[in-house]
Coordinates of C-alpha atoms in Angstrom, one line a residue:
M24 CA 0.8 -16.9 16.0
K25 CA 1.6 -15.2 19.3
T26 CA 3.4 -11.9 19.0
A27 CA 6.5 -12.9 20.9
L28 CA 7.0 -16.1 18.9
R29 CA 6.3 -14.3 15.6
R30 CA 8.9 -11.6 16.4
F31 CA 11.4 -14.2 17.7
I32 CA 11.3 -15.7 14.2
S33 CA 10.9 -12.6 12.0
V34 CA 13.5 -10.3 13.5
P35 CA 16.5 -12.7 13.2
T36 CA 15.3 -13.7 9.8
V37 CA 15.5 -10.2 8.3
V38 CA 18.9 -9.6 10.0
V39 CA 20.2 -12.9 8.5
L40 CA 18.7 -11.9 5.1
A41 CA 20.5 -8.6 5.2
V42 CA 23.8 -10.2 6.0
L43 CA 23.5 -12.9 3.4
L44 CA 22.6 -10.5 0.7
T45 CA 25.6 -8.4 1.6
V46 CA 28.2 -11.2 1.8
S47 CA 26.9 -12.8 -1.3
A48 CA 27.3 -9.7 -3.4
P49 CA 30.1 -11.3 -5.5
L50 CA 27.8 -14.2 -6.5
W51 CA 25.1 -11.7 -7.4
L52 CA 27.7 -9.9 -9.5
V53 CA 28.6 -13.0 -11.4
A54 CA 24.9 -13.9 -11.9
S55 CA 24.3 -10.3 -13.2
L56 CA 27.1 -10.5 -15.6
L57 CA 25.8 -13.8 -17.0
V58 CA 22.1 -13.2 -17.0
D59 CA 22.0 -9.5 -17.6
G60 CA 24.7 -9.8 -20.1
Y61 CA 22.6 -12.3 -22.0
R62 CA 19.6 -10.0 -21.7
A63 CA 21.5 -7.0 -22.9
G64 CA 22.5 -9.0 -26.0
R65 CA 18.8 -9.4 -26.7
G66 CA 18.0 -5.7 -26.1
K67 CA 16.5 -6.2 -22.6
P68 CA 17.5 -4.2 -19.5
G69 CA 19.3 -5.8 -16.6
A70 CA 17.2 -7.6 -14.0
V71 CA 19.4 -9.6 -11.6
W72 CA 21.2 -6.6 -10.2
R73 CA 17.9 -4.8 -9.7
L74 CA 16.4 -7.8 -7.9
W75 CA 19.5 -7.9 -5.6
L76 CA 19.5 -4.1 -5.0
C77 CA 15.8 -4.0 -4.1
A78 CA 16.2 -7.0 -1.7
L79 CA 19.3 -5.4 -0.1
V80 CA 17.6 -2.0 0.4
Y81 CA 14.5 -3.7 1.9
A82 CA 16.5 -5.9 4.3
W83 CA 18.9 -3.2 5.6
T84 CA 16.1 -0.7 5.8
S85 CA 14.2 -3.2 8.0
V86 CA 17.3 -3.8 10.1
F87 CA 18.0 -0.1 10.7
G88 CA 14.2 0.4 11.3
L89 CA 14.3 -2.2 14.0
I90 CA 17.3 -0.6 15.6
W91 CA 15.4 2.8 15.6
L92 CA 12.3 1.2 17.1
G93 CA 14.4 -0.6 19.7
A94 CA 16.3 2.5 20.7
S95 CA 13.1 4.6 20.9
W96 CA 11.5 2.0 23.2
V97 CA 14.5 2.3 25.6
I98 CA 14.5 6.1 25.4
S99 CA 10.8 6.1 26.2
L100 CA 11.5 4.1 29.3
G101 CA 9.8 1.0 28.0
G102 CA 6.9 2.9 26.6
L103 CA 6.2 5.0 29.7
R104 CA 6.8 8.1 27.6
S105 CA 4.0 7.1 25.3
R106 CA 3.8 10.4 23.3
Y107 CA 7.5 10.2 22.5
L108 CA 7.2 6.5 21.5
V109 CA 4.3 7.3 19.1
E110 CA 6.1 10.3 17.5
S111 CA 9.2 8.3 17.1
A112 CA 7.2 5.5 15.4
Y113 CA 5.7 8.0 12.9
R114 CA 9.2 9.3 12.1
A115 CA 10.5 5.8 11.7
Q116 CA 7.6 4.9 9.4
S117 CA 8.2 7.9 7.2
W118 CA 11.9 7.2 6.9
W119 CA 11.3 3.5 6.2
A120 CA 8.7 4.3 3.5
H121 CA 10.8 7.1 1.9
T122 CA 13.9 4.9 1.8
L123 CA 12.1 2.0 0.1
Y124 CA 10.2 4.2 -2.2
R125 CA 13.3 6.1 -3.4
G126 CA 15.2 2.9 -3.7
L127 CA 12.5 1.4 -5.9
L128 CA 12.2 4.5 -8.1
K129 CA 16.0 4.6 -8.6
A130 CA 16.5 0.9 -9.2
F131 CA 13.8 0.8 -12.0
N132 CA 14.1 4.5 -13.1
L133 CA 10.4 4.9 -12.5
R134 CA 8.6 8.2 -13.1
V135 CA 5.7 9.1 -10.8
V136 CA 3.0 11.4 -12.2
I137 CA 0.3 12.8 -9.9
E138 CA -3.0 14.4 -10.7
G139 CA -5.5 15.9 -8.3
A140 CA -3.0 16.4 -5.4
D141 CA -4.9 19.6 -4.4
H142 CA -7.8 17.3 -3.2
I143 CA -5.7 15.6 -0.5
T144 CA -6.1 18.3 2.1
P145 CA -7.6 19.3 4.4
G146 CA -8.3 16.3 6.6
P147 CA -9.9 14.4 8.1
V148 CA -10.5 12.0 5.2
V149 CA -11.2 8.4 4.6
V150 CA -8.9 7.2 1.8
L151 CA -10.1 4.4 -0.5
I152 CA -7.3 3.0 -2.6
R153 CA -7.0 0.2 -5.2
H154 CA -4.6 -2.7 -4.5
V155 CA -2.5 -4.2 -7.2
S156 CA 0.9 -4.8 -5.5
I157 CA 2.4 -4.9 -2.1
L158 CA 4.5 -1.9 -3.3
D159 CA 1.4 0.4 -3.7
T160 CA 1.4 0.6 0.1
L161 CA 4.3 3.0 -0.2
L162 CA 2.3 5.6 -2.3
P163 CA 0.1 7.0 0.5
L164 CA 2.9 7.3 3.0
N165 CA 5.1 9.2 0.5
I166 CA 2.4 11.4 -1.1
V167 CA -0.4 11.9 1.4
T168 CA 1.7 11.8 4.5
S169 CA 5.2 13.0 3.7
Q170 CA 4.2 15.6 1.1
H171 CA 0.9 16.8 2.4
G172 CA 1.2 16.2 6.2
V173 CA -1.9 14.0 6.6
R174 CA -1.1 11.1 9.0
L175 CA -3.0 8.0 8.0
R176 CA -4.3 5.2 10.2
Y177 CA -4.1 2.0 8.2
V178 CA -6.4 -1.0 7.9
L179 CA -3.9 -3.8 7.1
K180 CA -4.1 -7.5 6.6
D181 CA -2.8 -9.5 9.5
E182 CA -0.2 -11.4 7.4
L183 CA 1.9 -8.2 7.1
R184 CA 2.9 -8.7 10.8
F185 CA 5.5 -11.2 9.5
D186 CA 7.4 -8.1 8.4
P187 CA 9.1 -7.3 11.7
A188 CA 9.6 -3.5 11.2
L189 CA 6.0 -3.1 9.9
D190 CA 4.7 -5.3 12.8
I191 CA 6.4 -3.3 15.6
C192 CA 6.0 0.1 14.1
G193 CA 2.5 -0.5 13.0
S194 CA 1.5 -1.8 16.4
R195 CA 2.7 1.4 18.1
L196 CA 0.5 3.6 15.8
P197 CA -3.3 3.7 15.5
N198 CA -3.6 1.0 12.9
Y199 CA -5.7 -2.1 12.7
F200 CA -4.5 -5.5 11.4
V201 CA -7.5 -7.4 10.0
D202 CA -7.6 -11.2 10.4
R203 CA -9.2 -12.2 7.1
D204 CA -9.7 -15.8 8.2
T205 CA -11.7 -15.0 11.3
T206 CA -15.2 -16.2 11.8
N207 CA -16.0 -13.2 14.0
S208 CA -16.3 -10.4 11.5
A209 CA -18.0 -8.2 14.0
T210 CA -14.8 -7.9 16.0
E211 CA -12.8 -7.0 12.9
I212 CA -15.4 -4.3 11.9
E213 CA -15.3 -2.9 15.4
G214 CA -11.5 -2.6 15.2
I215 CA -11.8 -0.8 11.8
V216 CA -14.4 1.6 13.1
G217 CA -12.2 2.4 16.1
L218 CA -9.8 4.1 13.8
A219 CA -12.3 6.8 13.2
K220 CA -12.0 8.2 16.8
G221 CA -10.2 11.5 17.3
L222 CA -9.5 12.4 13.7
D223 CA -8.4 16.0 13.0
D224 CA -7.5 18.2 10.1
H225 CA -4.2 16.5 9.7
S226 CA -5.2 12.9 9.9
G227 CA -7.3 10.2 8.1
V228 CA -8.0 6.5 7.8
I229 CA -7.0 4.5 4.7
I230 CA -8.6 1.2 3.7
Y231 CA -8.2 -1.1 0.8
P232 CA -11.9 -2.0 0.0
E233 CA -10.9 -4.8 -2.4
G234 CA -9.2 -6.7 0.5
R235 CA -6.7 -8.4 -1.8
L236 CA -4.6 -7.8 -4.9
A237 CA -6.5 -7.2 -8.0
T238 CA -5.4 -10.3 -10.0
P239 CA -7.6 -11.8 -12.7
A240 CA -8.3 -14.8 -10.5
A241 CA -9.2 -12.6 -7.5
R242 CA -11.4 -10.4 -9.8
K243 CA -13.4 -13.4 -10.9
R244 CA -13.9 -14.8 -7.4
A245 CA -14.8 -11.3 -6.1
A246 CA -17.4 -10.8 -8.9
E247 CA -19.0 -14.2 -8.2
R248 CA -19.2 -13.4 -4.5
A249 CA -20.6 -9.9 -5.1
L250 CA -23.2 -11.1 -7.6
A251 CA -24.4 -13.7 -5.1
R252 CA -24.9 -11.0 -2.5
A253 CA -26.1 -8.2 -4.6
P254 CA -27.4 -9.4 -8.0
E255 CA -29.2 -6.0 -8.5
L256 CA -25.7 -4.5 -9.0
A257 CA -24.7 -6.8 -11.8
S258 CA -24.4 -4.0 -14.3
L259 CA -21.7 -2.4 -12.1
I260 CA -19.9 -5.6 -11.1
D261 CA -19.7 -6.9 -14.7
G262 CA -18.0 -3.7 -15.7
F263 CA -15.0 -4.1 -13.4
H264 CA -12.1 -4.9 -15.7
N265 CA -9.2 -3.3 -13.8
V266 CA -10.4 -3.3 -10.2
I267 CA -12.2 -6.0 -8.3
A268 CA -15.5 -5.8 -6.5
P269 CA -15.0 -4.4 -3.0
R270 CA -15.9 -6.1 0.2
P271 CA -18.2 -3.5 1.5
A272 CA -18.7 -4.3 5.2
G273 CA -15.6 -2.7 6.7
T274 CA -15.5 0.3 4.3
L275 CA -19.2 1.2 4.8
A276 CA -19.0 0.8 8.6
L277 CA -16.0 3.1 8.6
L278 CA -17.8 5.7 6.6
D279 CA -20.8 5.6 8.8
A280 CA -18.6 6.1 11.9
T281 CA -17.2 9.4 10.5
D282 CA -18.4 12.6 8.9
C283 CA -15.4 12.8 6.7
D284 CA -15.0 13.4 3.0
V285 CA -13.8 10.4 1.0
L286 CA -10.5 10.6 -0.9
V287 CA -10.3 8.1 -3.8
M288 CA -6.8 7.1 -4.7
G289 CA -6.3 5.5 -8.1
H290 CA -3.0 4.4 -9.5
I291 CA -1.5 2.4 -12.4
G292 CA 2.1 1.3 -13.0
F293 CA 2.6 -1.1 -10.1
D294 CA 0.3 -3.6 -11.8
R295 CA 3.2 -5.3 -13.4
M296 CA 5.2 -5.5 -10.1
V297 CA 3.7 -8.6 -8.6
G298 CA 6.1 -11.3 -7.6
V299 CA 9.8 -11.8 -8.4
R300 CA 9.2 -12.9 -12.0
S301 CA 7.6 -9.5 -12.8
L302 CA 11.0 -7.8 -12.0
F303 CA 12.3 -9.4 -15.2
D304 CA 9.7 -7.6 -17.3
A305 CA 11.6 -5.7 -20.0
A306 CA 9.0 -3.0 -20.0
L307 CA 9.3 -2.2 -16.3
P308 CA 12.5 -0.1 -16.1
G309 CA 11.8 3.5 -17.2
S310 CA 8.1 3.1 -17.0
T311 CA 5.6 5.5 -15.5
V312 CA 3.5 5.2 -12.3
K313 CA 0.4 7.4 -12.5
V314 CA -1.5 8.4 -9.3
S315 CA -4.8 10.2 -9.1
F316 CA -6.8 11.7 -6.3
S317 CA -10.5 12.7 -6.4
R318 CA -12.5 13.9 -3.4
V319 CA -16.1 13.0 -2.6
P320 CA -17.7 15.6 -0.3
R321 CA -19.6 14.1 2.6
S322 CA -22.8 15.7 1.4
Q323 CA -22.6 13.4 -1.7
I324 CA -22.3 10.2 0.3
P325 CA -25.6 8.6 1.3
S326 CA -26.3 8.0 5.0
P327 CA -26.0 5.2 5.8
A328 CA -23.4 4.5 3.1
T329 CA -24.6 1.9 0.6
T330 CA -23.0 -0.9 -1.4
R331 CA -24.4 0.6 -4.6
W332 CA -22.6 3.9 -3.8
L333 CA -19.3 2.2 -3.1
Y334 CA -19.6 0.1 -6.3
Q335 CA -20.3 3.2 -8.3
V336 CA -17.2 4.8 -6.9
W337 CA -15.2 1.7 -7.9
A338 CA -16.8 1.7 -11.4
D339 CA -15.6 5.3 -11.8
L340 CA -12.1 4.3 -10.6
D341 CA -12.1 1.4 -13.2
T342 CA -12.9 3.9 -15.9
W343 CA -10.1 6.2 -14.7
V344 CA -7.6 3.3 -15.0
D345 CA -8.7 2.8 -18.6
R346 CA -8.2 6.5 -19.4
A347 CA -4.9 6.5 -17.5
K348 CA -3.5 3.6 -19.5
L349 CA -4.2 5.5 -22.7
S350 CA -2.8 8.8 -21.5
L351 CA 0.6 7.5 -20.4
S352 CA 2.0 8.0 -23.8
D353 CA 0.8 11.7 -23.8
P354 CA 3.8 14.0 -23.1
G355 CA 1.6 16.6 -21.5
T356 CA 1.4 15.2 -18.0
P357 CA 1.1 16.7 -14.5
P358 CA 4.0 17.1 -12.1
T359 CA 6.4 14.3 -11.4
V360 CA 7.4 13.2 -7.9

């Protein structure tokens, strides 16, 4: 879809959504009293009011983000003051991510525990992160960027452009939206590799090697695809129980285009936040999100980077997820965000 048409649809849609969620608050209150009252009688936490609150925060954060982005475009004289436009977009991105992140943590009383934060700096780094929920995109912005000052260039799926604030802000910054349905993979890889240009001590590139959410169905399909392409790696692929087999082309091309260390970002806790139905999970409120960072020095990465190396990194990440699940009940945990 053309950019102008997409935004002509997406911008009014999110504004209408914000207004409807606001004016329908009394209806949500009634629904919450009925549904959440019934759930409370069965010892389950409220869900309807959390669903409404999260949707409301998202919608109005998007609306105010669009106002911010529109105002900065005017102040920059239609983009002529390009440096101002980019800096303003970075600030808008940080505000947007922080607001959504804090709203989510408050709504569900989530506790975030981080280990290995000392590995984040210095840049430049290539960040490899597992993908289990659309919400895990908030973690790097709030931890790597906001807390440690490393500005990240994102490899994102093209479908995210239907979020108007992300579409406009993301297009002003050095990110790349990947068309996963294209038949011209060389063009997409070239776009990913282009993010490696001009990195410094306070920047990095982040990519989701799996390319999609790590659902059981996706894990099965990814394993079949990986085994067909690299049967010699069967022992690694068959061991993926929490992660899914990465799509190596973009990640390896990015690594070969840089001389950066690799920062591996693991996390658990957002696994159960996939789709609206998951918000009714009684175990979700008050749960813990655990995030881990480990750094792979450039000297330990083969040149050129290989699929075997990437799959071994992912096997180690899978093992970490297993350990993290067992450790969440341990009271002796690292600092909380």
